[in-house]
Amino acid sequence: MGPPNPLDFYDVTALLSDDERLIRDTVGRFVDREVTPLMADCFAAERFPSELVPRLADLGLFGATLHDYGCAGLGSTAYGVICEELERGDSSVRSCVSVQSSLVMGAIHAFGSEDQRSRWLPQLARGTKLGCFGLTESHGGSDPARMRTRARRHGGDWVLDGAKHWITNGALADVSVTWAMTDDGVKAFLVEKGAGGYEARVIKNKLSLRASSTAELAFASVRVPDSARLPEANGIKAALRCLDDARFGIAWGACGAARACLDSVLQYTQSRELFGRPLNHTQLIQTRLADGVRKLTAAQLVAWRLAKLKEQGVAHNAQVSLAKWNNVRAALDIARDCRDMLGAAGITLDHVPMRHMLNLETVITYEGTESIHELVVGRALTGQSAF
Ligand code: FAD
């Protein structure tokens, strides 16, 4: 028996079903052939590769866990392996799929009317429409319940005023799931591109997730009919439920970014000769590689187990928080160490670790910062909310 695969040290592959393995291999091939070759240029040019959207749709990756309306109805583990493979390419591509799937289609599927579901979900699944999820505001993303965007009743319509910040796909989206405070608590509205008073402005000069399109959304007396309100989305808990699903995908996705970094450094340290021998013959490099594999292996097992808890319908939100926190922290630390093991070459886009490292600076912040997830776990341990 040979040594374990360094990128799957405890053979998580053996825990996947035949279908899940097929999905992983199919998405993996797509990432190797069509995603990874684009990403250095997209990152440098601050460009989202929109040309991938029809391919992502052809592969059934939008809304993959949802049932009916043209969606594949896959399980959580299958969604996890999709996110892992996509993020092996770049966090921006996984982010686009997470937003479209968990945050937009997930919200419409769970909280929408039958008319909203049958109008939007098939188009979002086919990728002929893109969506975004407008929750965060500039004055404090960690505390979304204090949102200032307001929706007021005007006869049979609603009028929205306010602004959302840091919205993935915001400027590309045909529809925004927009969360707003009403006299009756937080509600969600489907605001369509072109609505009077609605504007999306791209946020430029990001140093992280550069291949993702991020925008600020402005709402100046935007009038929408009551039929644009998601009837079952009541209270901030509805938004948090969508986020829990997306965070689960992030926990898997982070493993993909970490795998890409370790893969590149395992090869590099084998071929790089210093002091008359390959770099990977030295003790310090071996302990760093071993430490990276240790962190990746723990993250993969956490992700896999969380998928099983989700499939049984018993995943607690603190378990999702621990996985998002642990796995993104692991991936970020791995990416930084891999960058260093490449020496000067590691600061260029010719090697993947620094691109992943910079992307992961966003991934550790969005969908709940690391500290907020630690506090969610702390609340589960003590019964006391410290935030
Ligand atoms: P703040 O909430 O201001 O936090 C600042 C710091 O304070 C952090 O370190 C935080 O951990 C810490 N902190 C906060 N509260 C406490 C506390 N009680 N105790 C201790 N420390 C605390 N949002 C969307 O709605 N939709 C999107 O599609 C989306 N996409 C994004 C894409 C990108 C590229 C980025 C960067 C962000 C995106 N976000 C999106 C927003 C993201 O979710 C928020 O940035 C995140 O929730 C943090 O909010 P904030 O940036 O306002 O930081």
Coordinates of C-alpha atoms and ligand atoms in Angstrom, one line a residue:
M1 CA 0.0 0.0 0.0
G2 CA 1.4 3.4 -1.0
P3 CA 1.3 6.5 1.1
P4 CA -2.0 8.4 1.4
N5 CA -2.8 11.1 -1.2
P6 CA -1.5 14.3 0.3
L7 CA -4.6 16.2 -0.9
D8 CA -7.0 13.6 0.5
F9 CA -5.0 12.1 3.3
Y10 CA -7.9 10.4 5.1
D11 CA -9.6 9.3 1.8
V12 CA -12.7 11.4 2.0
T13 CA -13.3 10.3 -1.6
A14 CA -14.1 6.9 -0.3
L15 CA -16.9 8.4 1.8
L16 CA -18.6 9.9 -1.4
S17 CA -21.3 8.0 -3.3
D18 CA -20.6 7.0 -6.9
D19 CA -22.9 10.0 -8.0
E20 CA -21.0 12.4 -5.8
R21 CA -17.7 11.2 -7.2
L22 CA -19.0 11.6 -10.7
I23 CA -20.1 15.1 -10.0
R24 CA -16.8 16.0 -8.4
D25 CA -14.8 14.6 -11.4
T26 CA -17.0 16.4 -13.9
V27 CA -16.8 19.7 -12.1
G28 CA -13.1 19.2 -11.5
R29 CA -12.4 18.6 -15.2
F30 CA -14.4 21.8 -16.0
V31 CA -12.3 23.7 -13.5
D32 CA -9.0 22.4 -14.8
R33 CA -9.9 23.1 -18.5
E34 CA -12.1 26.2 -18.4
V35 CA -11.8 28.0 -15.1
T36 CA -8.2 27.9 -13.8
P37 CA -6.6 29.0 -17.1
L38 CA -8.7 32.2 -17.0
M39 CA -8.3 33.2 -13.4
A40 CA -4.9 34.9 -13.3
D41 CA -5.9 37.3 -16.1
C42 CA -9.3 37.9 -14.6
F43 CA -7.8 38.6 -11.2
A44 CA -5.3 41.0 -12.7
A45 CA -8.0 42.8 -14.8
E46 CA -10.5 42.8 -12.0
R47 CA -13.0 41.0 -14.3
F48 CA -15.6 38.5 -13.5
P49 CA -15.6 35.7 -16.2
S50 CA -19.2 36.1 -17.3
E51 CA -18.5 33.7 -20.2
L52 CA -18.5 30.8 -17.6
V53 CA -22.1 31.5 -16.6
P54 CA -23.7 29.4 -19.4
R55 CA -21.3 26.6 -18.7
L56 CA -22.0 26.6 -15.0
A57 CA -25.7 26.4 -15.9
D58 CA -25.2 23.6 -18.5
L59 CA -23.5 21.6 -15.7
G60 CA -26.5 22.1 -13.5
L61 CA -24.6 24.0 -10.8
F62 CA -27.1 26.8 -10.1
G63 CA -29.6 25.9 -7.4
A64 CA -28.2 22.3 -7.5
T65 CA -29.8 21.2 -4.2
L66 CA -33.3 22.6 -5.0
H67 CA -36.1 20.5 -6.2
D68 CA -38.2 21.1 -9.3
Y69 CA -38.1 24.3 -11.4
G70 CA -35.3 23.0 -13.6
C71 CA -33.0 22.3 -10.6
A72 CA -31.0 19.1 -10.0
G73 CA -32.3 18.2 -6.5
L74 CA -28.9 17.1 -5.3
G75 CA -27.9 16.4 -1.6
S76 CA -25.7 18.6 0.5
T77 CA -22.6 16.5 0.0
A78 CA -22.9 16.9 -3.8
Y79 CA -23.3 20.7 -3.3
G80 CA -20.2 20.6 -1.1
V81 CA -18.0 18.9 -3.7
I82 CA -19.2 21.3 -6.3
C83 CA -18.1 24.3 -4.1
E84 CA -14.8 22.6 -3.3
E85 CA -14.0 22.1 -7.0
L86 CA -15.1 25.6 -8.1
E87 CA -13.1 27.2 -5.3
R88 CA -10.0 25.2 -6.4
G89 CA -10.3 27.4 -9.5
D90 CA -11.0 30.7 -7.8
S91 CA -13.2 31.9 -4.9
S92 CA -14.9 34.3 -7.2
V93 CA -16.5 31.5 -9.3
R94 CA -17.7 29.7 -6.2
S95 CA -19.0 33.0 -4.8
C96 CA -21.1 33.5 -7.9
V97 CA -22.6 30.1 -7.7
S98 CA -23.1 30.4 -3.9
V99 CA -24.9 33.7 -4.2
Q100 CA -27.1 32.5 -7.1
S101 CA -27.8 29.1 -5.5
S102 CA -28.0 29.5 -1.7
L103 CA -28.9 33.2 -1.4
V104 CA -31.0 34.1 -4.4
M105 CA -32.6 30.8 -5.6
G106 CA -32.7 29.4 -2.0
A107 CA -34.5 32.5 -0.8
I108 CA -37.1 32.4 -3.6
H109 CA -37.6 28.7 -3.3
A110 CA -38.0 28.8 0.5
F111 CA -39.9 32.1 0.9
G112 CA -41.4 33.0 -2.5
S113 CA -44.9 32.6 -3.8
E114 CA -45.6 29.9 -6.5
D115 CA -45.7 32.7 -9.1
Q116 CA -42.3 34.0 -8.0
R117 CA -40.8 30.5 -8.0
S118 CA -42.1 29.5 -11.4
R119 CA -41.1 32.9 -12.9
W120 CA -37.6 33.2 -11.5
L121 CA -36.2 29.8 -10.6
P122 CA -36.0 28.2 -14.1
Q123 CA -34.3 31.3 -15.6
L124 CA -31.9 31.5 -12.7
A125 CA -31.1 27.7 -13.1
R126 CA -30.5 28.2 -16.8
G127 CA -28.2 31.2 -16.1
T128 CA -30.2 33.4 -18.4
K129 CA -30.8 35.6 -15.3
L130 CA -28.4 36.4 -12.5
G131 CA -29.3 37.4 -9.0
C132 CA -27.8 39.1 -6.0
F133 CA -28.5 39.2 -2.3
G134 CA -28.6 42.7 -0.7
L135 CA -28.3 42.4 3.0
T136 CA -25.2 44.2 4.2
E137 CA -25.1 48.0 4.7
S138 CA -22.0 50.1 5.0
H139 CA -22.6 51.0 8.7
G140 CA -22.2 47.4 9.9
G141 CA -22.4 44.1 8.2
S142 CA -22.0 42.1 11.4
D143 CA -25.2 43.6 12.7
P144 CA -27.7 43.3 9.8
A145 CA -30.8 43.5 12.0
R146 CA -30.1 47.2 12.5
M147 CA -30.4 47.8 8.7
R148 CA -31.5 51.3 7.7
T149 CA -33.0 50.5 4.3
R150 CA -36.7 51.0 4.7
A151 CA -39.7 49.8 2.8
R152 CA -43.0 51.7 3.3
R153 CA -46.5 50.7 2.1
H154 CA -48.0 53.0 -0.5
G155 CA -51.4 51.6 -1.4
G156 CA -50.8 48.3 -3.0
D157 CA -47.1 49.0 -3.6
W158 CA -43.9 49.3 -1.5
V159 CA -41.4 52.1 -1.7
L160 CA -37.8 51.3 -0.8
D161 CA -35.1 53.8 0.3
G162 CA -31.6 53.1 1.4
A163 CA -28.3 51.5 0.2
K164 CA -26.6 48.1 0.3
H165 CA -22.8 47.7 0.3
W166 CA -20.5 44.9 -0.8
I167 CA -23.0 43.0 -2.9
T168 CA -21.6 40.1 -5.0
N169 CA -22.9 40.1 -8.6
G170 CA -24.7 43.4 -7.7
A171 CA -24.0 45.1 -11.0
L172 CA -24.5 42.0 -13.1
A173 CA -27.8 41.0 -11.5
D174 CA -31.2 41.0 -13.2
V175 CA -32.8 40.7 -9.8
S176 CA -31.8 41.6 -6.2
V177 CA -33.2 39.9 -3.2
T178 CA -33.3 43.1 -1.1
W179 CA -33.8 43.0 2.6
A180 CA -35.5 46.0 4.1
M181 CA -37.0 47.1 7.4
T182 CA -40.8 47.7 7.5
D183 CA -43.2 48.7 10.2
D184 CA -43.7 45.0 10.6
G185 CA -40.0 43.9 10.8
V186 CA -37.5 42.8 8.2
K187 CA -38.9 41.7 4.8
A188 CA -37.4 40.7 1.4
F189 CA -38.3 42.2 -2.0
L190 CA -37.4 41.2 -5.5
V191 CA -36.1 44.4 -7.1
E192 CA -35.5 44.1 -10.8
K193 CA -32.7 45.8 -12.8
G194 CA -34.1 48.9 -14.5
A195 CA -36.6 49.7 -11.7
G196 CA -36.8 53.5 -11.3
G197 CA -34.5 54.8 -8.6
Y198 CA -32.5 51.6 -8.4
E199 CA -28.8 51.8 -9.2
A200 CA -25.9 49.4 -8.9
R201 CA -22.3 50.9 -8.8
V202 CA -19.3 48.6 -9.1
I203 CA -16.8 48.8 -6.3
K204 CA -13.3 49.1 -7.8
N205 CA -9.8 48.6 -6.6
K206 CA -10.4 45.6 -4.4
L207 CA -7.2 43.7 -3.5
S208 CA -9.2 40.6 -2.8
L209 CA -11.8 38.6 -4.8
R210 CA -10.8 40.7 -7.7
A211 CA -12.4 38.4 -10.3
S212 CA -15.8 38.8 -8.6
S213 CA -18.0 41.7 -9.4
T214 CA -18.9 43.6 -6.2
A215 CA -21.3 46.5 -6.0
E216 CA -23.1 49.1 -4.0
L217 CA -26.8 49.2 -4.5
A218 CA -28.8 52.5 -4.1
F219 CA -32.5 52.6 -3.7
A220 CA -34.1 56.1 -4.1
S221 CA -37.9 55.8 -3.7
V222 CA -37.9 52.5 -5.7
R223 CA -41.5 51.4 -6.1
V224 CA -42.3 47.7 -6.3
P225 CA -45.7 46.0 -6.2
D226 CA -46.6 43.8 -3.2
S227 CA -46.2 40.8 -5.5
A228 CA -42.4 41.5 -5.5
R229 CA -42.3 40.8 -1.7
L230 CA -41.3 37.3 -0.7
P231 CA -44.4 36.4 1.3
E232 CA -42.7 34.0 3.7
A233 CA -39.5 36.0 4.3
N234 CA -40.3 37.5 7.7
G235 CA -37.7 38.7 10.1
I236 CA -33.9 38.7 10.0
K237 CA -33.9 34.9 10.7
A238 CA -35.1 34.3 7.1
A239 CA -32.0 36.0 5.8
L240 CA -29.8 34.1 8.2
R241 CA -31.3 30.8 7.1
C242 CA -30.1 31.5 3.5
L243 CA -26.7 32.5 4.8
D244 CA -26.3 29.2 6.7
D245 CA -26.7 27.3 3.5
A246 CA -24.1 29.5 1.8
R247 CA -21.7 29.2 4.7
F248 CA -21.9 25.4 4.4
G249 CA -20.7 25.8 0.8
I250 CA -17.9 28.1 1.9
A251 CA -16.7 25.4 4.4
W252 CA -16.2 23.0 1.5
G253 CA -15.0 25.7 -0.9
A254 CA -12.1 26.7 1.4
C255 CA -10.8 23.1 1.1
G256 CA -10.6 23.5 -2.6
A257 CA -8.5 26.7 -2.3
A258 CA -6.2 25.0 0.2
R259 CA -5.8 22.0 -2.1
A260 CA -4.8 24.2 -5.0
C261 CA -2.2 25.9 -2.9
L262 CA -0.7 22.7 -1.4
D263 CA -0.7 21.0 -4.8
S264 CA 1.3 23.8 -6.3
V265 CA 3.8 23.8 -3.5
L266 CA 4.2 20.1 -3.3
Q267 CA 5.3 20.2 -7.0
Y268 CA 7.4 23.3 -6.6
T269 CA 9.4 22.2 -3.6
Q270 CA 10.2 18.9 -5.4
S271 CA 11.8 20.6 -8.4
R272 CA 13.4 23.6 -6.7
E273 CA 17.0 22.8 -5.8
L274 CA 18.8 24.8 -3.0
F275 CA 21.9 23.9 -1.2
G276 CA 22.5 21.0 -3.6
R277 CA 19.3 19.2 -2.9
P278 CA 15.5 19.5 -3.6
L279 CA 13.8 21.8 -1.2
N280 CA 11.4 19.2 -0.1
H281 CA 14.2 17.1 1.3
T282 CA 14.7 19.6 4.1
Q283 CA 13.1 19.1 7.5
L284 CA 11.5 22.6 7.8
I285 CA 9.8 22.3 4.4
Q286 CA 8.5 18.8 5.3
T287 CA 7.1 20.0 8.6
R288 CA 5.3 22.9 6.9
L289 CA 3.9 20.7 4.2
A290 CA 2.8 18.2 6.9
D291 CA 1.2 21.0 8.9
G292 CA -0.7 22.2 5.8
V293 CA -2.0 18.6 5.1
R294 CA -3.0 18.3 8.8
K295 CA -5.1 21.5 8.5
L296 CA -6.6 20.5 5.2
T297 CA -7.5 17.0 6.4
A298 CA -9.2 18.3 9.5
A299 CA -11.1 20.8 7.3
Q300 CA -12.2 18.1 4.8
L301 CA -13.5 15.9 7.6
V302 CA -15.4 18.7 9.3
A303 CA -17.0 19.6 5.9
W304 CA -17.9 16.0 5.1
R305 CA -19.5 15.5 8.6
L306 CA -21.4 18.8 8.4
A307 CA -22.9 17.6 5.0
K308 CA -24.2 14.5 6.7
L309 CA -25.7 16.5 9.6
K310 CA -27.4 18.7 7.0
E311 CA -28.7 15.8 5.0
Q312 CA -30.2 14.4 8.2
G313 CA -31.7 17.8 8.9
V314 CA -30.0 18.1 12.2
A315 CA -27.1 20.6 11.5
H316 CA -27.1 23.3 14.2
N317 CA -26.1 26.8 13.1
A318 CA -23.2 26.8 15.5
Q319 CA -21.9 23.7 13.7
V320 CA -22.1 25.6 10.4
S321 CA -20.2 28.5 12.1
L322 CA -17.5 26.3 13.4
A323 CA -17.0 24.8 10.0
K324 CA -16.9 28.2 8.2
W325 CA -14.5 29.6 10.8
N326 CA -12.2 26.6 11.0
N327 CA -12.0 25.8 7.3
V328 CA -11.5 29.3 6.0
R329 CA -8.9 30.0 8.7
A330 CA -7.1 26.8 7.8
A331 CA -7.2 27.6 4.1
L332 CA -5.9 31.2 4.7
D333 CA -3.0 29.9 6.8
I334 CA -2.2 27.3 4.3
A335 CA -2.3 29.7 1.4
R336 CA 0.0 32.2 3.3
D337 CA 2.5 29.5 4.1
C338 CA 2.5 28.1 0.6
R339 CA 3.1 31.6 -0.7
D340 CA 6.2 31.8 1.5
M341 CA 7.5 28.4 0.4
L342 CA 7.5 29.7 -3.2
G343 CA 9.9 32.5 -2.3
A344 CA 9.8 35.5 -4.6
A345 CA 8.0 33.5 -7.3
G346 CA 5.1 33.3 -4.9
I347 CA 4.2 36.9 -5.2
T348 CA 3.3 36.6 -8.8
L349 CA 0.1 35.4 -10.5
D350 CA 2.2 32.6 -12.2
H351 CA 1.6 30.6 -9.0
V352 CA -1.9 30.2 -7.4
P353 CA -1.2 30.6 -3.6
M354 CA -1.1 34.4 -3.4
R355 CA -4.3 34.8 -5.5
H356 CA -6.1 32.3 -3.2
M357 CA -4.6 34.0 -0.1
L358 CA -5.9 37.4 -1.2
N359 CA -9.3 35.9 -2.1
L360 CA -9.6 34.2 1.3
E361 CA -9.2 37.5 3.0
T362 CA -12.7 38.2 1.7
V363 CA -14.0 34.7 2.4
I364 CA -12.9 35.0 6.0
T365 CA -14.8 38.3 6.3
Y366 CA -18.0 37.8 4.3
E367 CA -21.0 35.7 5.4
G368 CA -20.0 36.4 9.0
T369 CA -16.5 37.4 10.0
E370 CA -14.3 34.9 11.8
S371 CA -15.0 36.7 15.2
I372 CA -18.7 36.6 14.7
H373 CA -18.6 32.8 14.0
E374 CA -16.4 32.3 17.1
L375 CA -19.0 34.2 19.1
V376 CA -21.8 32.0 17.6
V377 CA -19.9 29.0 18.9
G378 CA -19.3 30.7 22.2
R379 CA -23.0 31.3 22.5
A380 CA -23.7 27.7 21.9
L381 CA -21.2 26.7 24.6
T382 CA -22.4 29.1 27.3
G383 CA -26.0 29.9 26.4
Q384 CA -25.0 33.6 26.6
S385 CA -24.9 35.9 23.5
A386 CA -21.8 38.1 23.6
F387 CA -22.9 40.1 20.5
Ligands
FAD1 P1 -18.1 45.1 10.6 O1 -19.4 44.4 10.9 O2 -18.0 46.6 10.7 O3 -16.9 44.4 11.5 C1 -15.6 45.0 11.6 C2 -14.8 44.2 12.6 O4 -15.4 44.1 13.8 C3 -14.7 42.7 12.1 O5 -13.4 42.3 12.4 C4 -15.7 42.0 13.0 O6 -15.3 40.6 13.2 C5 -15.6 42.8 14.3 N1 -16.8 42.7 15.1 C6 -18.1 43.0 14.7 N2 -18.9 42.8 15.8 C7 -18.1 42.4 16.8 C8 -18.4 42.0 18.2 N3 -19.6 42.1 18.7 N4 -17.4 41.6 19.0 C9 -16.1 41.5 18.4 N5 -15.8 41.9 17.2 C10 -16.8 42.3 16.4 N6 -23.0 41.1 1.9 C11 -24.2 40.9 1.3 O7 -25.3 41.2 1.9 N7 -24.3 40.3 0.1 C12 -23.2 40.0 -0.6 O8 -23.3 39.4 -1.7 C13 -21.9 40.2 -0.1 N8 -20.8 40.0 -0.8 C14 -19.6 40.5 -0.3 C15 -18.4 40.4 -1.2 C16 -17.2 41.0 -0.7 C17 -16.1 41.0 -1.6 C18 -17.1 41.4 0.6 C19 -15.8 41.9 1.1 C20 -18.2 41.5 1.4 C21 -19.5 41.0 1.0 N9 -20.6 41.1 1.8 C22 -21.9 40.8 1.2 C23 -20.6 41.8 3.1 C24 -20.0 41.0 4.2 O9 -21.0 40.0 4.6 C25 -19.7 41.9 5.4 O10 -18.5 42.6 4.9 C26 -19.4 41.2 6.7 O11 -20.6 40.7 7.2 C27 -18.7 42.1 7.7 O12 -19.4 43.3 7.8 P2 -18.5 44.7 7.8 O13 -17.6 44.6 6.6 O14 -19.5 45.8 7.8 O15 -17.6 44.6 9.1

